Amino acid sequence: MKTSRRAFAGIKPLSLALRGCVLAAAVATVSIIFFIVGYIVFMGVPNITPEIFSWHYDSVNVSLVPALINTAIMTALSLLISAPLGIFAAVYMTEYARRGNRLVPLVRLAAETLAGIPSIVYGLFGMLCFVMTLGWGYSLLAGAFTMAVMILPVIMRTTEEALIAVPDSYREGSFGLGAGRLRTVFSIVLPPAVPGILAGIILCIGRVVGETAALIFTAGTVAKIPDSAFSSVRTLSVHMYSLSSEGLHIDQAYATAVVLLILVIVINMSSVALAKRITEGKCG
Amino acid sequence: MSASSAPLSASPCGTRSAVKRLMLLKSEEFGKEVRRSAIRVPEEKKNSMSGAKGKFSESVMKVVFLLAACVSILCVLLICLFLFSNGLPAIGKIGPVAFLTGMEWRPGSELYGIAPMIVGSLYVTAGAIVTGVPLGVLTAVFMAEFCPKRLYGVLSPAISLLAGVPSILYGFFGLVVMVPFVREMFGGSGKSLLTASILLGIMILPTITSVSEAAIRAVPRSSYEGALALGATHERSVFFAVLPAARSGILAGVVLGIGRSIGETMAVIMVAGNQVLIPESLVQGARTLTANIVLEMGYAADLHREALIGTALVLFIFILVLNTSMALSFGRKVP
């Protein structure tokens, strides 16, 4: 095949043109990726100074440490709310629901709908529901609940996939030994699915860390370490947004961009690596 | 519960080794439980007691799982409830036609027409499709059919990296790199439809590429081989035999990309200029539905605020229609 391709390359202009298009597109994509990442890193790293890691934020020294801590708290809280719900929902869908169950397509449809909703709509929903109706104000809690709703479909889907990947023989073996459904789920089915579930959860961490639009109107923009669950907080992405839209601290914005980028890359890569290890493990 | 654990640990040889290994993970707890039950509870009593207890926790947990599954339905209903109950009255007050087709958005003089924003959203999305889809599909073709294996090991993670970059970083990149570039090259302020279209095209690139690649790989090899056997070159076979067969999968990727670019907020806000005008050329600014919400929600009150929620409602309905039509036309085949 290879030789014939080479031999005919001279007299097949269409094939040559198509090959050129494909190569050009691939080169363009790769260069876009490296340019974006390279530019942010190149411009940002020289601007990383000890000052932006100081403990307190003020208008002169726009430290990112409070935002970083807030991001960690926000992520932990939203996962605390969403992970059990998502995992339990997936357990119901794969382990409990019988075939022909009318609820299952409905839940799937709901999860797919949730997954498609733009983040700004989540932001408005969070504002109307948690901030105003429940009266929590711009707060950590309102932000965390909004994020929890947003990541719920991701956790459900990844957990479901992980559970489906567990061979049926495990379940049959467990039932055959007289174990109940509950024991089968917790002792047999869930343990081998843990890496898959974890990969999904890490993916969600990346989503929460990178989210801006949904948090501006639910968690607010106060760059302080929160006193309580009801104090307004600013996550790293929101911090990044206010720095770059104010335009006063462009150097610090570059530095913050690098920190955010590296954080998100590390999070996503670990999720991909985890997911890859599972598929390789399954094949081998 | 403990009734079932006793035979489990007593006769592990009867099960598959995998199950045994899994059980060993929890061996400590199992051991404790088994010992406790074996020592303290007489045989008949243990069976009846733990049987009842097991049944009880079994049914309780079943309800818990069921409720968890219903949470997502509840969330969708809540979102609908809040958006409709806050958005519909405002749309009614302004008048649905005036709201959807009005050309003027001047909250100061009670004019709320979102037509420029709807057009802006559509323009920006169309621009993103024009720039992102050809690049994405061709890259997918490269990855599936032309890429050496070693290069693939670099390219594939790089594209998933692009997918994970937060939109605020894209916006920042657009602001500091693309806006000055467009200003130099094409004039205007640089914050324009063109900038937003290119940036969104880059943002939907990973989605389109990964979905298209999966679709291309899912095409049976026989159609490619058939084309080769008829004397077509590798390129011709890929483009005229494999790609048409992957059409519906690629289309699904494009629809996903449309959904993502129409819902994109932070990146667009920073590069699109946000003027409430229908742009007449590519270098003029535009405002999208999403940008309208974020820009004005911070200080809006009363009818203005409700009109913004109405804007979100329009966006929400658009996304719902898009997703439903995709689900209906592609079924559950979409990866």
Short mmCIF file of N, CA and C in Angstrom, two decimals, chain A residues 127-137 145 230, chain B residues 82:
data_model
loop_
_atom_site.label_atom_id
_atom_site.label_comp_id
_atom_site.label_asym_id
_atom_site.label_seq_id
_atom_site.Cartn_x
_atom_site.Cartn_y
_atom_site.Cartn_z
N MET A 127 -28.45 31.81 41.56
CA MET A 127 -28.76 33.11 42.14
C MET A 127 -30.23 33.15 42.58
N LEU A 128 -31.12 32.70 41.70
CA LEU A 128 -32.55 32.77 42.01
C LEU A 128 -32.91 31.82 43.13
N CYS A 129 -32.34 30.60 43.08
CA CYS A 129 -32.75 29.57 44.03
C CYS A 129 -32.04 29.72 45.37
N PHE A 130 -30.71 29.68 45.35
CA PHE A 130 -29.97 29.64 46.61
C PHE A 130 -29.74 31.02 47.19
N VAL A 131 -29.33 31.96 46.34
CA VAL A 131 -28.97 33.29 46.86
C VAL A 131 -30.21 34.04 47.32
N MET A 132 -31.27 34.00 46.49
CA MET A 132 -32.43 34.83 46.82
C MET A 132 -33.53 34.07 47.55
N THR A 133 -34.03 32.99 46.93
CA THR A 133 -35.18 32.31 47.53
C THR A 133 -34.82 31.72 48.89
N LEU A 134 -33.68 31.05 48.96
CA LEU A 134 -33.27 30.48 50.25
C LEU A 134 -32.57 31.52 51.13
N GLY A 135 -32.26 32.68 50.56
CA GLY A 135 -31.71 33.77 51.36
C GLY A 135 -30.29 33.55 51.85
N TRP A 136 -29.48 32.80 51.11
CA TRP A 136 -28.11 32.56 51.56
C TRP A 136 -27.18 33.71 51.21
N GLY A 137 -27.63 34.61 50.33
CA GLY A 137 -26.75 35.69 49.88
C GLY A 137 -25.66 35.14 48.98
N PHE A 145 -23.44 24.66 46.06
CA PHE A 145 -24.64 23.93 45.62
C PHE A 145 -24.83 24.08 44.11
N PHE A 230 -21.46 31.11 54.85
CA PHE A 230 -22.31 32.13 54.24
C PHE A 230 -21.54 33.37 53.83
N PHE B 82 -37.61 27.88 38.28
CA PHE B 82 -37.08 29.21 38.61
C PHE B 82 -36.94 30.09 37.38
#
